[in-house]
Amino acid sequence: QVQLMESGGGSVQAGGSLRLSCSVSADITKDHDLGLAWFRQAPGKEREGVASIDMYNNTLYAGSVKGRFTISKDNTKNTLYLRMGSLRPEDTAKYYCAAVYRSWIRLVPTDFAYWGQGTQVTVSS
């Protein structure tokens, strides 16, 4: 069982930046085959993948955030991060951290077994 807890959400003006953190209860070093990702869900919309990072530190980004967001992890702190820059009103959503024990991961919500409770990000114009 993996427990995830997000933090760092808030309200920001368009063009601003935020950094989300996700505390992971499992050991995220590469020996443990744990893939991690960020998803988001806006009201009335389906949950969508934002970015992922696998056990080898390979990253994958949704086209809408590529070049603006950066996913990273700190193995010593068992923490996943999402650095968000050049934020837009359409980035407004609840952001979720997710994990799965798999060496190859996709930005597909149903692939992930473990989820955090989410943190709200609101971007005003």
CSV table of C-alpha atoms in Angstrom, one decimal:
chain,number,residue,atom,x,y,z
A,1,GLN,CA,0.0,0.0,0.0
A,2,VAL,CA,1.4,3.4,-1.0
A,3,GLN,CA,0.1,6.6,0.6
A,4,LEU,CA,0.4,9.9,-1.2
A,5,MET,CA,-0.1,13.4,0.1
A,6,GLU,CA,-0.1,16.5,-2.1
A,7,SER,CA,0.7,20.0,-1.0
A,8,GLY,CA,1.6,23.4,-2.5
A,9,GLY,CA,-1.6,24.3,-4.3
A,10,GLY,CA,-3.1,27.7,-4.2
A,11,SER,CA,-4.3,30.7,-6.1
A,12,VAL,CA,-2.0,32.6,-8.6
A,13,GLN,CA,-2.4,35.1,-11.4
A,14,ALA,CA,-1.8,34.1,-15.0
A,15,GLY,CA,1.8,34.0,-15.9
A,16,GLY,CA,2.8,33.0,-12.3
A,17,SER,CA,4.3,29.8,-11.0
A,18,LEU,CA,3.7,27.2,-8.3
A,19,ARG,CA,5.5,24.1,-7.1
A,20,LEU,CA,3.4,21.1,-6.0
A,21,SER,CA,4.9,18.4,-3.8
A,22,CYS,CA,3.8,14.9,-3.2
A,23,SER,CA,5.0,12.9,-0.2
A,24,VAL,CA,5.3,9.2,-1.0
A,25,SER,CA,5.1,6.6,1.8
A,26,ALA,CA,7.1,4.1,-0.3
A,27,ASP,CA,10.8,4.0,-1.1
A,28,ILE,CA,11.0,5.7,-4.6
A,29,THR,CA,14.5,4.6,-5.4
A,30,LYS,CA,14.9,2.8,-8.6
A,31,ASP,CA,15.0,-0.6,-7.1
A,32,HIS,CA,11.4,-0.5,-6.3
A,33,ASP,CA,9.9,-0.1,-9.8
A,34,LEU,CA,7.6,2.7,-8.8
A,35,GLY,CA,6.2,5.0,-11.4
A,36,LEU,CA,4.8,8.4,-10.4
A,37,ALA,CA,2.6,10.9,-12.1
A,38,TRP,CA,0.6,14.0,-11.8
A,39,PHE,CA,-3.0,14.2,-13.0
A,40,ARG,CA,-5.6,17.0,-12.9
A,41,GLN,CA,-9.3,17.3,-13.0
A,42,ALA,CA,-11.3,20.5,-13.6
A,43,PRO,CA,-15.0,20.7,-12.7
A,44,GLY,CA,-17.1,18.9,-15.2
A,45,LYS,CA,-14.1,17.4,-17.0
A,46,GLU,CA,-12.4,14.1,-17.0
A,47,ARG,CA,-9.2,13.5,-15.1
A,48,GLU,CA,-6.2,14.1,-17.4
A,49,GLY,CA,-2.6,13.2,-17.2
A,50,VAL,CA,-0.1,16.1,-16.7
A,51,ALA,CA,3.3,14.5,-16.3
A,52,SER,CA,4.9,11.2,-15.3
A,53,ILE,CA,8.4,10.0,-14.2
A,54,ASP,CA,9.4,6.4,-14.1
A,55,MET,CA,12.0,4.5,-12.1
A,56,TYR,CA,14.7,5.5,-14.6
A,57,ASN,CA,13.8,9.2,-14.4
A,58,ASN,CA,12.3,9.1,-17.9
A,59,THR,CA,9.6,11.8,-18.1
A,60,LEU,CA,6.5,12.3,-20.1
A,61,TYR,CA,4.4,15.4,-20.5
A,62,ALA,CA,0.9,16.3,-21.8
A,63,GLY,CA,1.2,18.5,-24.8
A,64,SER,CA,-0.7,21.3,-23.1
A,65,VAL,CA,2.0,21.7,-20.4
A,66,LYS,CA,5.2,20.7,-22.2
A,67,GLY,CA,7.7,23.5,-21.8
A,68,ARG,CA,5.9,25.0,-18.9
A,69,PHE,CA,5.8,22.3,-16.3
A,70,THR,CA,8.6,20.1,-14.9
A,71,ILE,CA,8.2,16.9,-13.0
A,72,SER,CA,11.0,15.7,-10.7
A,73,LYS,CA,11.6,13.6,-7.7
A,74,ASP,CA,13.9,13.6,-4.7
A,75,ASN,CA,14.7,10.0,-3.8
A,76,THR,CA,16.3,11.0,-0.5
A,77,LYS,CA,13.0,12.7,0.6
A,78,ASN,CA,10.6,10.2,-1.1
A,79,THR,CA,9.0,13.3,-2.6
A,80,LEU,CA,7.6,14.0,-6.1
A,81,TYR,CA,7.4,17.6,-7.4
A,82,LEU,CA,5.7,19.4,-10.2
A,83,ARG,CA,7.1,22.8,-11.0
A,84,MET,CA,4.5,24.8,-12.9
A,85,GLY,CA,5.4,28.0,-14.8
A,86,SER,CA,3.6,30.4,-17.2
A,87,LEU,CA,0.3,29.3,-15.6
A,88,ARG,CA,-2.9,29.9,-17.5
A,89,PRO,CA,-6.5,30.1,-16.4
A,90,GLU,CA,-7.1,26.7,-18.1
A,91,ASP,CA,-4.6,25.1,-15.8
A,92,THR,CA,-7.1,25.6,-13.0
A,93,ALA,CA,-7.9,22.2,-11.6
A,94,LYS,CA,-7.4,19.8,-8.7
A,95,TYR,CA,-4.1,18.2,-9.1
A,96,TYR,CA,-3.5,14.6,-8.0
A,97,CYS,CA,-0.4,12.6,-7.4
A,98,ALA,CA,-0.5,8.9,-8.5
A,99,ALA,CA,1.7,5.9,-8.3
A,100,VAL,CA,1.9,2.4,-9.8
A,101,TYR,CA,4.4,-0.4,-9.5
A,102,ARG,CA,5.4,-0.8,-13.1
A,103,SER,CA,8.6,0.0,-15.0
A,104,TRP,CA,6.7,1.4,-18.0
A,105,ILE,CA,4.0,3.9,-17.4
A,106,ARG,CA,1.5,6.0,-19.4
A,107,LEU,CA,-0.5,9.0,-18.6
A,108,VAL,CA,-3.7,7.0,-18.3
A,109,PRO,CA,-5.6,7.3,-15.0
A,110,THR,CA,-6.7,3.7,-15.0
A,111,ASP,CA,-3.1,2.5,-15.0
A,112,PHE,CA,-2.5,3.9,-11.6
A,113,ALA,CA,-3.3,2.0,-8.4
A,114,TYR,CA,-2.6,4.7,-5.7
A,115,TRP,CA,-3.9,8.2,-5.5
A,116,GLY,CA,-3.6,11.2,-3.2
A,117,GLN,CA,-6.4,13.4,-2.1
A,118,GLY,CA,-5.5,16.2,-4.4
A,119,THR,CA,-4.5,19.9,-4.1
A,120,GLN,CA,-6.4,22.8,-5.7
A,121,VAL,CA,-4.7,25.1,-8.1
A,122,THR,CA,-6.6,28.2,-9.3
A,123,VAL,CA,-5.2,30.6,-11.9
A,124,SER,CA,-6.9,33.9,-12.4
A,125,SER,CA,-6.7,36.1,-15.5
